Amino acid sequence: MKIQLSKVCFGLPMKSFFMDYTVSKKRELPVVKEFVIRLIYSLTSTSLETIQDYFGFTSKEMLAIVDDLQEENLIEWESGKIKLTYYAMSKFSEEDGNLRPTFFEVTDEASPVEFELYSFRMLSTDVRRSGSQDFSVSLNLPDECYRNLLGKAQNAFDTNFSLFREVVLKEDVFSEIKELYKINQVSDRFDSTLPLEVEYFVDTESPNILKMKYVSNTVDDWDEEKAIFSLMDSTIQAEPFKDLYESLNEYLEVSNDPLLVQYWDDDARTLNIKAIANHYENGLTKLNDDTFMLLGNFYTERNRDILTSRLKLIFENKPDNSGLIWLTNAESKTWGKTTDLSKLVDEVYSFFDKRKKTSKVVLGMACESFQESMTLRNNFWKLSDAKLMDFPARFGGSNAEFMIIPGLMVASLFHAQLDDQRDISFPVGYVSFEPKFISEVSKKLLDWATQQPKYNDFFEKKDVEEGQKVRNKFFMPILQQSIDIELNQSLNFSVNEQPGISKTHVEEIKAFDTYESSESAEKSCQMALSEYKDIGESRLKNLTGSIKPSKLWDIAFYHYSHSDASKMHLDLLAYAGKQSLELIAVHLIQNTVGLASSGHLGLVKQSLISGVKSKLVELGLIDRIQKGSSTKDTESEKIERQVVMQLIGASWVMNQIGWLYELAQTLDISLDLSNEKPIKMVLQEYAQSKKLQIPQYDVVATSGPQHNQVFSVQCNFNNKITVGNGNSKKNASEDAARKLYKNLDISKSTTHNSNAQKICILPNDIYKWTKCKSYRVHEDIVQLFGIPKEIKSGVAFVPARLWKEYATSDGGNKTLAQLGVQLQQAIISRELIIKCIENDDWSIGEVYAGVSRELVSDEFYSEFNWLSTLIWREPFARLIPPEEQGSYIMSVIKALYGLSYLSMFEDNDCAPDIEKAMAYRPFMLIRESLNNDKYINKSGKDSKTQLQEVAQHLKVPLPIYEITQTEGEQHNLVFKVKCSFKGQITFAEGASFNNASQQAALVMLQKYKRKKE
């Protein structure tokens, strides 16, 4: 049996370079030119007339071809006839039994490339992204590794050019001939570290032998010879073996560990590790169901699951106590150097009722100097949900570690030493949920804490008040919860006698849990806004079918230009309209053809907007738009579009969006290949599939004044030529491509166009693409999202990579996740307006400006730890590589949101019941997040703008955003972006470069603010 003791992430120094180089690669001649050359080759020499008659060229065409061939030094004249030059003759070689000319050309290219500095090996994107740099042990390299880096990079790039093409550029090195011609220039980009996460474990057959392996299979394959293991070993060398007798006695005295004492070997002066492992494997280390042994650090995957699964059940009953005290083993070089530490902290913290002052996580660390505290702070500052507190000594001895949730749980570990030179302990201890163990250990900790002669408060800010220190504000109130003694007895010392605890703290303990929930204001959506004129609800009823009375309808018909209009009102309504429109468009597309592409999304949104505008004209409502007197007729279309978005937003907020679904089914919207992607992309893919030369685009004419030019672009493809016009080169080339596409009649050779489908919503459509083969999902998971039992919801748990094996819908949970993300954004925009209405204060919108852009992020999903445990019980969890576990959890949560939206149509095929869904916990979490300060962008500016202002204030270089990776299909890409600022790096992903860079900037801002604090 394998027993994981710990995980450690090592940071290997790496450096990024920018390579400017020249390559030699095969050049394909245009088909016509190649055929002419091959004809001349077969005839040795010939006349122009022979070539012209053979191919049917016009005189003009023949002369153009001859000019091109002469310019390229491929033909020459001799005695009035044409023959090939020696250069052209030398390029013929046999290919598939035929003699064909093969030419090469040199072209300049440039690309970033990363190398690790130990062995100077090239790094692929997969290796660089295999772990997190948040918690790591820096590997110490010899000085030689930092010398002559530019020369080393040049030599390594020259030697491994084929590997560079394969792992960095992702090129097919076998099908495309390309050789490095020369390296023009090598320049520095930035320094970074490569996270290498290692698992340390023992086998029960030989538990005294410490083993190690890479957590990531990608890294394991990359470091095939495990060359870096020796460097890791030398970095974490431990002190010589010491006698554990005294340390174990100290631990047993305060921990009340009922199991460990029996494994002490008095002759060897150490613990009998083999007996512990054997009993643990055979289930003999259990006092009862509530008290049993733990092996390995608390944050190992097995122990984390044990602790959080029990705590989840406990906190479902809403106990009075909350708050975690964790007396750590942070003095060890390797303790907590893994993201598993933050996972455990975040999961436990998620169980607490945040309204209570005791709902905090306090990490206690023995610390002897301010310099030592700075090192510890730098190691663990990313634990945003934890408060750091230093102690002058270590409770339970130098090898002890404790976790206590007063009244609910106590767990302790003794860090025994193996016969090994590395700083990796053999953690063994117990966890108990029995009141007697919890109470006794808590009392001992309180006595020990109050008897300390002095607290140095190294982690506290300068000049902080005594009552605001972590010790007095959080540690003591948390610990005091389960101590059944009089307050004055437990704190029988004054501030002067014991500087560790303040009088202020005594008063705080008496009132630490005095929170009283206030009832939210029960206000309807009626708004006392006299400046808005009544539009006429009878007309609106003809549009929407049935409306709730509200001033929101009236507001929706105003434009910014009107003197009575409030820009904040209209901005919020328009944004709600934008998000809900995208949600509905994605839903309609998915029910028709599956995953929504950007091309289809744009088509459906534009069709819906046009349909609403036509309906407003038909009902005479278009004339009711309130706009400023100075607006021009040329602005009408823009104004009408804005009002349509505001009207859709009002409908979404009022839970009256069903009319838009009904309208959609009356519109003639068909989805096929021609509108799925840009037509230029369609033509290019067609050319590649037929092994034809890709279309060529050339500007043939430009007309009109400089500020309003019209471009004419010629598209040449497969011996056909069309000319398109537009106000930009891009639009003109698209027009030319569209015309040529029609002329080619590609529909006969593609399945997409011939199967064009009209958009619609059919009854019970949900069942056709949510089925999952041979898989049953836990009902308690889907019921959290309000998904009926009869719906086959297993597909929400099927990762995209496994959909062919388990799911009947393309892409597994990818399609549902796409819908879920749109739903989250639409819900946020709706809840923000409702919050403004309930508080009768629309200025709230200024505080929350931009919040929806930042809310649904990795940090938001981390608050679903209460759900993560359930998800990992599912069979698919065991099929996910470790480096993909985080993204898999997010994809499942997003997919469950998407599935819940489909469930909203249970009672009405065309009217989702949003209010019904808001009663379920995941939706309430979105609502509650609007009250969480960490998601609020109080400046009203987006994250990139804020970060830029920080850089300007500090007078440092502006942040740099780079695309590190793109995934997915061309029409549905996911961008991964890196933000570099002041030597720090953050990563994020999104559906566009802008979204991903905004998220990366947000994470960088949070990192900067925490560091500043």
XYZ file of N, CA and C in Angstrom, residues 100-213:
342
model
N 9.617 15.995 -60.204
C 8.993 17.279 -59.896
C 10.061 18.252 -59.412
N 9.878 19.536 -59.708
C 10.837 20.532 -59.209
C 10.586 20.818 -57.725
N 11.655 20.864 -56.962
C 11.551 21.158 -55.533
C 12.428 22.361 -55.214
N 11.800 23.429 -54.717
C 12.524 24.660 -54.422
C 12.482 24.949 -52.922
N 13.496 25.627 -52.482
C 13.554 26.038 -51.090
C 13.723 27.553 -51.021
N 13.185 28.114 -49.929
C 13.328 29.542 -49.721
C 13.715 29.794 -48.267
N 14.370 30.898 -48.030
C 14.728 31.263 -46.659
C 13.827 32.404 -46.208
N 13.296 32.268 -45.009
C 12.427 33.303 -44.449
C 12.833 33.577 -43.007
N 12.617 34.800 -42.581
C 12.921 35.195 -41.206
C 11.745 34.879 -40.303
N 12.033 34.346 -39.144
C 11.010 34.062 -38.142
C 11.521 34.507 -36.772
N 10.603 34.658 -35.847
C 10.967 35.046 -34.481
C 9.997 34.393 -33.512
N 10.523 34.002 -32.360
C 9.660 33.325 -31.393
C 10.308 33.351 -30.015
N 9.493 33.436 -28.956
C 10.050 33.276 -27.609
C 10.310 31.804 -27.328
N 11.312 31.525 -26.516
C 11.611 30.150 -26.129
C 12.188 30.181 -24.722
N 11.816 29.184 -23.916
C 12.256 29.130 -22.522
C 13.184 27.942 -22.297
N 14.173 28.150 -21.439
C 15.090 27.086 -21.041
C 15.197 27.078 -19.521
N 15.275 25.867 -18.945
C 15.627 25.793 -17.532
C 17.137 25.889 -17.429
N 17.634 26.487 -16.359
C 19.034 26.875 -16.292
C 19.959 25.801 -15.726
N 19.425 24.671 -15.289
C 20.274 23.631 -14.712
C 20.953 22.814 -15.814
N 20.148 22.221 -16.689
C 20.691 21.451 -17.813
C 20.493 22.162 -19.139
N 19.884 23.345 -19.097
C 19.568 24.162 -20.270
C 18.746 23.374 -21.284
N 17.681 22.736 -20.763
C 16.737 22.038 -21.633
C 15.594 22.962 -22.010
N 15.101 22.770 -23.211
C 13.997 23.580 -23.721
C 12.701 23.170 -23.038
N 11.826 24.157 -22.788
C 10.583 23.904 -22.067
C 9.388 24.083 -22.988
N 8.532 23.085 -23.013
C 7.279 23.202 -23.759
C 6.244 23.914 -22.896
N 5.173 24.342 -23.530
C 4.086 24.996 -22.794
C 3.501 24.051 -21.760
N 3.364 22.775 -22.107
C 2.772 21.805 -21.183
C 3.614 21.650 -19.926
N 4.921 21.640 -20.075
C 5.798 21.508 -18.907
C 5.730 22.767 -18.052
N 5.735 23.941 -18.694
C 5.711 25.198 -17.942
C 4.419 25.368 -17.161
N 3.326 24.798 -17.657
C 2.025 24.979 -17.022
C 1.643 23.790 -16.149
N 2.600 22.947 -15.804
C 2.281 21.711 -15.088
C 2.091 21.901 -13.596
N 2.354 23.079 -13.064
C 2.199 23.306 -11.630
C 2.049 24.774 -11.324
N 1.907 25.073 -10.036
C 1.737 26.453 -9.584
C 2.990 26.924 -8.862
N 3.361 28.196 -9.089
C 4.538 28.760 -8.439
C 4.216 29.372 -7.079
N 2.953 29.304 -6.646
C 2.537 30.025 -5.450
C 3.285 29.576 -4.201
N 3.509 28.276 -4.051
C 4.194 27.758 -2.870
C 5.299 26.825 -3.366
N 6.548 27.226 -3.228
C 7.616 26.391 -3.765
C 8.918 26.612 -3.004
N 9.803 25.613 -3.115
C 11.154 25.680 -2.562
C 12.091 26.009 -3.714
N 12.822 27.104 -3.607
C 13.727 27.516 -4.681
C 14.939 26.592 -4.720
N 15.231 26.070 -5.899
C 16.392 25.207 -6.077
C 17.645 26.063 -6.270
N 18.695 25.716 -5.557
C 19.948 26.470 -5.631
C 20.841 25.882 -6.718
N 21.188 26.696 -7.719
C 22.016 26.236 -8.827
C 23.452 26.725 -8.656
N 24.418 25.988 -9.184
C 25.813 26.461 -9.174
C 25.945 27.763 -9.968
N 26.947 28.564 -9.633
C 27.161 29.848 -10.313
C 27.337 29.669 -11.812
N 27.910 28.548 -12.218
C 28.162 28.311 -13.632
C 26.871 28.326 -14.445
N 25.780 27.955 -13.810
C 24.499 27.889 -14.521
C 24.009 29.264 -14.962
N 24.546 30.336 -14.379
C 24.082 31.685 -14.700
C 25.054 32.437 -15.613
N 26.095 31.761 -16.089
C 27.081 32.419 -16.938
C 26.801 32.143 -18.417
N 27.135 33.129 -19.257
C 27.055 33.000 -20.720
C 25.694 32.460 -21.169
N 24.630 33.044 -20.644
C 23.287 32.526 -20.934
C 22.902 32.703 -22.397
N 23.269 33.829 -22.996
C 22.914 34.048 -24.403
C 23.600 33.027 -25.304
N 24.860 32.734 -25.006
C 25.573 31.733 -25.798
C 24.983 30.346 -25.625
N 24.637 30.005 -24.381
C 24.020 28.700 -24.132
C 22.679 28.579 -24.844
N 21.902 29.671 -24.805
C 20.597 29.647 -25.466
C 20.755 29.447 -26.966
N 21.748 30.130 -27.556
C 21.965 29.996 -28.999
C 22.374 28.575 -29.361
N 23.300 27.998 -28.595
C 23.746 26.631 -28.880
C 22.616 25.624 -28.695
N 21.840 25.785 -27.616
C 20.746 24.847 -27.351
C 19.668 24.948 -28.422
N 19.400 26.163 -28.865
C 18.390 26.353 -29.913
C 18.862 25.739 -31.230
N 20.147 25.932 -31.547
C 20.716 25.381 -32.770
C 20.664 23.858 -32.750
N 21.018 23.266 -31.616
C 21.072 21.810 -31.498
C 19.684 21.179 -31.483
N 18.722 21.871 -30.900
C 17.398 21.273 -30.681
C 16.306 21.973 -31.483
N 16.627 22.409 -32.700
C 15.642 23.147 -33.492
C 14.422 22.289 -33.819
N 14.639 21.024 -34.146
C 13.502 20.136 -34.445
C 12.617 19.959 -33.217
N 13.249 19.830 -32.044
C 12.473 19.722 -30.805
C 11.691 21.005 -30.555
N 12.307 22.149 -30.829
C 11.620 23.439 -30.686
C 10.373 23.485 -31.564
N 10.496 23.059 -32.797
C 9.328 23.059 -33.696
C 8.226 22.145 -33.166
N 8.634 21.013 -32.617
C 7.650 20.018 -32.193
C 6.955 20.393 -30.889
N 7.719 20.818 -29.869
C 7.118 21.017 -28.543
C 6.698 22.448 -28.278
N 7.327 23.418 -28.947
C 6.980 24.823 -28.715
C 6.028 25.337 -29.781
N 6.404 25.154 -31.052
C 5.551 25.634 -32.144
C 4.429 24.667 -32.480
N 4.511 23.423 -31.965
C 3.497 22.393 -32.220
C 3.367 22.103 -33.719
N 4.492 22.072 -34.416
C 4.481 21.782 -35.846
C 4.709 20.291 -36.085
N 4.233 19.821 -37.225
C 4.462 18.439 -37.630
C 5.820 18.384 -38.320
N 6.838 17.922 -37.621
C 8.199 17.967 -38.157
C 8.428 16.929 -39.247
N 7.522 15.967 -39.386
C 7.703 14.924 -40.391
C 7.094 15.303 -41.738
N 5.989 16.037 -41.709
C 5.306 16.368 -42.959
C 5.801 17.670 -43.572
N 6.380 18.556 -42.775
C 6.845 19.842 -43.288
C 8.355 19.958 -43.108
N 9.061 20.080 -44.230
C 10.514 20.195 -44.195
C 10.892 21.632 -43.875
N 11.637 21.810 -42.798
C 12.096 23.138 -42.407
C 13.389 22.965 -41.616
N 14.418 23.670 -42.029
C 15.702 23.573 -41.354
C 16.155 24.951 -40.901
N 16.910 24.956 -39.815
C 17.445 26.217 -39.316
C 18.591 26.658 -40.224
N 18.448 27.838 -40.807
C 19.467 28.375 -41.717
C 20.527 29.146 -40.938
N 20.070 30.041 -40.059
C 20.989 30.765 -39.200
C 20.208 31.418 -38.064
N 20.911 31.755 -36.993
C 20.326 32.501 -35.872
C 20.801 33.940 -35.987
N 19.866 34.849 -36.130
C 20.212 36.248 -36.342
C 20.546 36.970 -35.039
N 19.702 36.750 -34.019
C 19.906 37.466 -32.755
C 19.211 36.723 -31.623
N 19.827 36.745 -30.453
C 19.233 36.183 -29.239
C 19.178 37.295 -28.199
N 18.012 37.508 -27.609
C 17.878 38.571 -26.608
C 17.132 38.062 -25.382
N 17.402 38.694 -24.235
C 16.747 38.338 -22.970
C 15.296 38.774 -22.996
N 14.441 38.011 -22.300
C 13.064 38.445 -22.066
C 12.813 38.604 -20.565
N 12.771 37.524 -19.829
C 12.523 37.628 -18.393
C 12.999 36.362 -17.693
N 13.169 36.482 -16.370
C 13.507 35.341 -15.520
C 12.244 34.839 -14.848
N 12.204 33.550 -14.587
C 11.051 32.976 -13.895
C 11.495 31.675 -13.243
N 10.545 30.954 -12.684
C 10.837 29.643 -12.112
C 9.871 28.618 -12.678
N 10.367 27.426 -12.866
C 9.556 26.318 -13.362
C 9.080 25.496 -12.168
N 7.762 25.435 -11.913
C 7.275 24.656 -10.769
C 7.339 23.157 -11.050
N 8.016 22.429 -10.191
C 8.144 20.975 -10.314
C 7.620 20.351 -9.020
N 6.418 19.793 -9.070
C 5.803 19.254 -7.859
C 6.142 17.773 -7.714
N 6.619 17.415 -6.527
C 7.071 16.053 -6.248
C 6.261 15.479 -5.100
N 5.930 14.215 -5.221
C 5.209 13.493 -4.171
C 6.201 12.605 -3.424
N 6.215 12.711 -2.087
C 7.043 11.849 -1.251
C 6.139 10.830 -0.576
N 6.528 9.559 -0.630
C 5.668 8.507 -0.103
C 6.502 7.315 0.353
N 5.827 6.426 1.074
C 6.442 5.158 1.470
C 5.485 4.033 1.109
N 6.022 2.845 0.958
C 5.214 1.639 0.780
C 5.149 0.905 2.106
N 4.022 0.278 2.380
C 3.877 -0.434 3.651
C 4.835 -1.621 3.743
N 5.326 -2.101 2.599
C 6.273 -3.213 2.628
C 7.654 -2.756 3.103
N 8.011 -1.524 2.797
C 9.307 -0.983 3.246
C 9.110 0.464 3.673
N 8.408 0.691 4.790
C 8.007 2.047 5.173
C 9.152 2.949 5.625
N 10.334 2.385 5.876
C 11.462 3.219 6.300
C 12.217 3.827 5.120
N 11.836 3.433 3.910
C 12.511 3.944 2.710
C 11.634 5.011 2.069
N 12.128 6.218 2.031
C 11.379 7.336 1.458
C 11.549 7.342 -0.061
N 10.424 7.402 -0.768
C 10.441 7.413 -2.229
C 9.847 8.721 -2.739
N 10.160 9.025 -4.001
C 9.649 10.266 -4.579
C 9.317 10.062 -6.058
N 8.378 10.866 -6.551
C 8.029 10.850 -7.974
C 7.385 12.181 -8.324
